[in-house]
PDB file of C-alpha atoms in Angstrom:
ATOM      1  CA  UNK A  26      25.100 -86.367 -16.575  1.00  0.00           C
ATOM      2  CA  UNK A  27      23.768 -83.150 -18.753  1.00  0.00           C
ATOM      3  CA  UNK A  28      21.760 -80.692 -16.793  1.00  0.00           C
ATOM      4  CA  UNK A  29      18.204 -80.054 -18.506  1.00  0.00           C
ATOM      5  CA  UNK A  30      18.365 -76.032 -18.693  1.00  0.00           C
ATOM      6  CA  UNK A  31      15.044 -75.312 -20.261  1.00  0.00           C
ATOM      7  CA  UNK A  32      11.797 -76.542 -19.165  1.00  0.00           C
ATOM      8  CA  UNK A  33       7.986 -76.349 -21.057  1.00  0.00           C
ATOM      9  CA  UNK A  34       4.665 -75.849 -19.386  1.00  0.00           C
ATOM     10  CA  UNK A  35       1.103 -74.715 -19.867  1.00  0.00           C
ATOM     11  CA  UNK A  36      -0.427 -72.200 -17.809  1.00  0.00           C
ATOM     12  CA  UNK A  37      -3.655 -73.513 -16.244  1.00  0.00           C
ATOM     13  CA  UNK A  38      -5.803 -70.242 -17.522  1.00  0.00           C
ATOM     14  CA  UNK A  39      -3.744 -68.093 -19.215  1.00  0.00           C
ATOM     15  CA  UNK A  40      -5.732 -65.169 -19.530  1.00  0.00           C
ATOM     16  CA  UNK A  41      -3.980 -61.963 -19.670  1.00  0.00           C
ATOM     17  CA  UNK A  42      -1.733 -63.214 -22.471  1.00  0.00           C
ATOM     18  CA  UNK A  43      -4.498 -63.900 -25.568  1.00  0.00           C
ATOM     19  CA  UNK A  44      -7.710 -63.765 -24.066  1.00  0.00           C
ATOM     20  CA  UNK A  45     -10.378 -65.874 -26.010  1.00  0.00           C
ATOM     21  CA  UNK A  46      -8.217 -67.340 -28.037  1.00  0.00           C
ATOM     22  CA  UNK A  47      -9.575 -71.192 -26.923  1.00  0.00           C
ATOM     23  CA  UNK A  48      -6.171 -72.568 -26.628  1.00  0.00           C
ATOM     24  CA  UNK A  49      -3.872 -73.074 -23.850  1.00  0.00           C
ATOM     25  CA  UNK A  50      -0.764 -70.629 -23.190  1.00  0.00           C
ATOM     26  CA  UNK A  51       2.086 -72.688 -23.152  1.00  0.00           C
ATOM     27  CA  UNK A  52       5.859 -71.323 -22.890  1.00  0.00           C
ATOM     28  CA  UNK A  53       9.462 -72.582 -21.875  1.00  0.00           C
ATOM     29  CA  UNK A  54      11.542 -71.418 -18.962  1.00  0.00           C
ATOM     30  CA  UNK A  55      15.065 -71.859 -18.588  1.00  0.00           C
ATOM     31  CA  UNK A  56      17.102 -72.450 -14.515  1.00  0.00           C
ATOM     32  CA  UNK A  57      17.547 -69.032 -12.702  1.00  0.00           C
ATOM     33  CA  UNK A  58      21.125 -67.916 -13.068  1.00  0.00           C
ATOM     34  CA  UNK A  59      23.266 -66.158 -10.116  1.00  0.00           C
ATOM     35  CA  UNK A  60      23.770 -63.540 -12.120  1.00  0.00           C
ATOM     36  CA  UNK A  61      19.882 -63.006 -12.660  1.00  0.00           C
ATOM     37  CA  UNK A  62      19.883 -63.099  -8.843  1.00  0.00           C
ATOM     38  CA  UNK A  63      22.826 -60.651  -8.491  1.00  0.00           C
ATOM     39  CA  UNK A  64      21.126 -57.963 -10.810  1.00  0.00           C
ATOM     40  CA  UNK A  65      18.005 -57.838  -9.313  1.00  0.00           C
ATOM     41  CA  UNK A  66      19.468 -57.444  -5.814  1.00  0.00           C
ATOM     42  CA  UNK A  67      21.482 -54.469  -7.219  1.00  0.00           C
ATOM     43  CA  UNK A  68      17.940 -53.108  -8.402  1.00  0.00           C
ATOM     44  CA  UNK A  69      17.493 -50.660  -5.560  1.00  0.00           C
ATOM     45  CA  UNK A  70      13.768 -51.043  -5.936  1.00  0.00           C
ATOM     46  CA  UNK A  71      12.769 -54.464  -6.017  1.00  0.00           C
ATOM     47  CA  UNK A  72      12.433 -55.811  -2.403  1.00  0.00           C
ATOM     48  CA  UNK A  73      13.822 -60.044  -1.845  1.00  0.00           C
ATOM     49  CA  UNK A  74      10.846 -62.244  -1.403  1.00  0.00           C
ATOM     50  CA  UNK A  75       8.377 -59.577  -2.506  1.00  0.00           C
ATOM     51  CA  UNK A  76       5.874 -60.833  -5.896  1.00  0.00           C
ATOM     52  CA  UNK A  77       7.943 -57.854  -7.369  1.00  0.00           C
ATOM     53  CA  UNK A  78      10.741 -59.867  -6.768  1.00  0.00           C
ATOM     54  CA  UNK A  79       8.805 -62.323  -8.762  1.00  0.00           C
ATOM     55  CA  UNK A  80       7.738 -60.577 -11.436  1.00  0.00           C
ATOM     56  CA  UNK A  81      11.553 -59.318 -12.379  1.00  0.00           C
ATOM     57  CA  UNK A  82      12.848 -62.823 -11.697  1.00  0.00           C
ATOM     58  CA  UNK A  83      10.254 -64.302 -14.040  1.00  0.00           C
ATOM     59  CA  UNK A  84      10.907 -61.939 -17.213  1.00  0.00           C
ATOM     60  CA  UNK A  85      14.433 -62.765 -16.767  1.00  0.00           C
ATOM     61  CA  UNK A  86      13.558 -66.587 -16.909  1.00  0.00           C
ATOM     62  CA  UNK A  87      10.764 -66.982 -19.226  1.00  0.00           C
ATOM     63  CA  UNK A  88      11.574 -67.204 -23.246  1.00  0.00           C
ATOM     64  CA  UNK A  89       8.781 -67.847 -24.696  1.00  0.00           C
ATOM     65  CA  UNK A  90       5.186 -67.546 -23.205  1.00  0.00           C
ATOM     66  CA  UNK A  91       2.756 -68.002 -26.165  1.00  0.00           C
ATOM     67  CA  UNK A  92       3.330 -65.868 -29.152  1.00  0.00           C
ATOM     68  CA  UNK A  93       5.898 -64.029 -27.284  1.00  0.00           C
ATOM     69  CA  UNK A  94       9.397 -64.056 -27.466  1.00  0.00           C
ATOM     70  CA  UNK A  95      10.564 -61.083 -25.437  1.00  0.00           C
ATOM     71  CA  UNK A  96       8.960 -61.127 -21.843  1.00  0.00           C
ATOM     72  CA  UNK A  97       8.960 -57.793 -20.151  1.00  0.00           C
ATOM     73  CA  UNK A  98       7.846 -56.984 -16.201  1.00  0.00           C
ATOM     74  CA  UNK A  99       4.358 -55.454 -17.455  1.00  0.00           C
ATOM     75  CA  UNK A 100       3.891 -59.129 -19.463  1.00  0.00           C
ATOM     76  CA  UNK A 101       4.056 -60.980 -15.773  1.00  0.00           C
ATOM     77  CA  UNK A 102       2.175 -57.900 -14.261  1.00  0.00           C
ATOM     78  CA  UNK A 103      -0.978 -58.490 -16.999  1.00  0.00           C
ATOM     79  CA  UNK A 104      -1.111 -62.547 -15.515  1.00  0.00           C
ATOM     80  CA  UNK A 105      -3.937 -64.194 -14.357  1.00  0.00           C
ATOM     81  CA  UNK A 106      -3.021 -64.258 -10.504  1.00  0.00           C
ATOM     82  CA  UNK A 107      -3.396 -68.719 -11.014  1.00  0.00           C
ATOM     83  CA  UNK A 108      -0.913 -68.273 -13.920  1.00  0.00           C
ATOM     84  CA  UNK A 109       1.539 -66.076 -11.752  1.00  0.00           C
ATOM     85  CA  UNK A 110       1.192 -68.455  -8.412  1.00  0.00           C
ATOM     86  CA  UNK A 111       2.110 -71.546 -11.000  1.00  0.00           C
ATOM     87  CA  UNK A 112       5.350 -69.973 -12.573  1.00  0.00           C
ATOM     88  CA  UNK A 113       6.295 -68.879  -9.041  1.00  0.00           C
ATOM     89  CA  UNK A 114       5.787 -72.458  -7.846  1.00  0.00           C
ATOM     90  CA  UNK A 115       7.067 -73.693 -11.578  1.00  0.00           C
ATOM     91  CA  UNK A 116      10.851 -71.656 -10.833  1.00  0.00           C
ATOM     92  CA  UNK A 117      10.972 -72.645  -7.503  1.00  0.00           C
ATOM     93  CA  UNK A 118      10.404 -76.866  -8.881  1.00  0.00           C
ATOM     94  CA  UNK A 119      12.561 -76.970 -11.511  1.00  0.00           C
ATOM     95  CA  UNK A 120      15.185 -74.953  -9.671  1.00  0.00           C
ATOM     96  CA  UNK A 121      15.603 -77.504  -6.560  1.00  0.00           C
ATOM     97  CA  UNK A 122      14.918 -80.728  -8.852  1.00  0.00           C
ATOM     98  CA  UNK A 123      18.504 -79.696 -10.619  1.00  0.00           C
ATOM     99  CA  UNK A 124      20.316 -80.064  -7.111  1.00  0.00           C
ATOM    100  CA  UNK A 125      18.811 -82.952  -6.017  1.00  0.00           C
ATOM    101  CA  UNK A 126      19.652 -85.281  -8.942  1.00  0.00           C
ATOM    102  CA  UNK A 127      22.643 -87.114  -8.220  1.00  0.00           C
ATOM    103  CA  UNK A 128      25.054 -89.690 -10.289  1.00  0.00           C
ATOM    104  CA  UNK A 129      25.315 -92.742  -8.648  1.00  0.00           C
ATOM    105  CA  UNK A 130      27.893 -95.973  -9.467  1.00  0.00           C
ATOM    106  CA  UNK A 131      26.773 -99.345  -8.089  1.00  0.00           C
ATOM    107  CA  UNK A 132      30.367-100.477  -5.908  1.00  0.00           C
ATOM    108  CA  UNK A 133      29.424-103.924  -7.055  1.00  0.00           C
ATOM    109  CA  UNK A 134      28.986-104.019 -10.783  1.00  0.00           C
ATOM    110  CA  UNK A 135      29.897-100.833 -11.803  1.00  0.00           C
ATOM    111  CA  UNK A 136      26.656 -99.264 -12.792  1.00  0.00           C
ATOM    112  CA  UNK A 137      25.977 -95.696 -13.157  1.00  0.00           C
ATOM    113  CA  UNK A 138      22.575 -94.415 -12.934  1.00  0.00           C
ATOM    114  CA  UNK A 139      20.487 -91.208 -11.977  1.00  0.00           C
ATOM    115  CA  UNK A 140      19.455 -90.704  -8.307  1.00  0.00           C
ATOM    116  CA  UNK A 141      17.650 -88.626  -6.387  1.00  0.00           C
ATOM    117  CA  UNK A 142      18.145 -87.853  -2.785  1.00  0.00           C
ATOM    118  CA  UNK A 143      15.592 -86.694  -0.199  1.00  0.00           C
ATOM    119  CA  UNK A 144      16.273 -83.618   1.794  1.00  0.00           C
ATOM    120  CA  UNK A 145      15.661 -83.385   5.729  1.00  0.00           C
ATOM    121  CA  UNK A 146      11.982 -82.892   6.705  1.00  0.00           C
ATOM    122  CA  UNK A 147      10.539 -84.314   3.447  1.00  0.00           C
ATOM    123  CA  UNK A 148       8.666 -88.109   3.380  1.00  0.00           C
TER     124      UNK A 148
END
């Protein structure tokens, strides 16, 4: 099974990015990478679970947003706060969905197919 890496959205206002334009923002955001993890908790000034955590974490994953190509900290910082609480949510969703797909072969007839698996606590 190939792991999806890159995932496309639409922000739900996406002002802050090309205001009055009339269109929606859309953009594409690749999975977080330990190593995106391990330099920002080497950045002495962003604080773990903080929205600056956020905001570094997000121009690290983002790679395209609009027009733009090259997403920057003061790019996330300009967001409409709905637009920022969606990627958040967004990175967090597409992160966990990777881990909790699972290959599964029937014992009878020898069929594989994609699975999903519930974790404790959810219905």
């Amino acid at each position: 099974m190939k792991i999806r890496t890159e995932f496309h959205f639409t922000l739900p206002k996406g002002t802050g990015l090309q205001p009055n334009s009339g269109t929606k923002v859309t953009g594409t955001m690749r999975l977080t990478k330990v190593n995106d993890l391990v330099q920002i908790e080497r950045d002495g000034t962003v604080k773990r679970n903080s929205g600056e955590f956020y905001i570094v974490l997000l121009a690290k994953v983002l790679t395209e947003l609009g027009t733009l190509k090259a997403i920057n900290r003061k790019i996330i910082e300009n967001l409409d706060p709905a637009d920022f609480a969606f990627l958040t949510d967004f990175i967090d969703r597409i992160n966990h969905q990777v881990i909790k797909h699972i290959t599964l072969k029937c014992p009878s007839c020898g069929h594989t197919y994609n699975g999903v698996f519930a974790e404790l606590g959810e219905a």
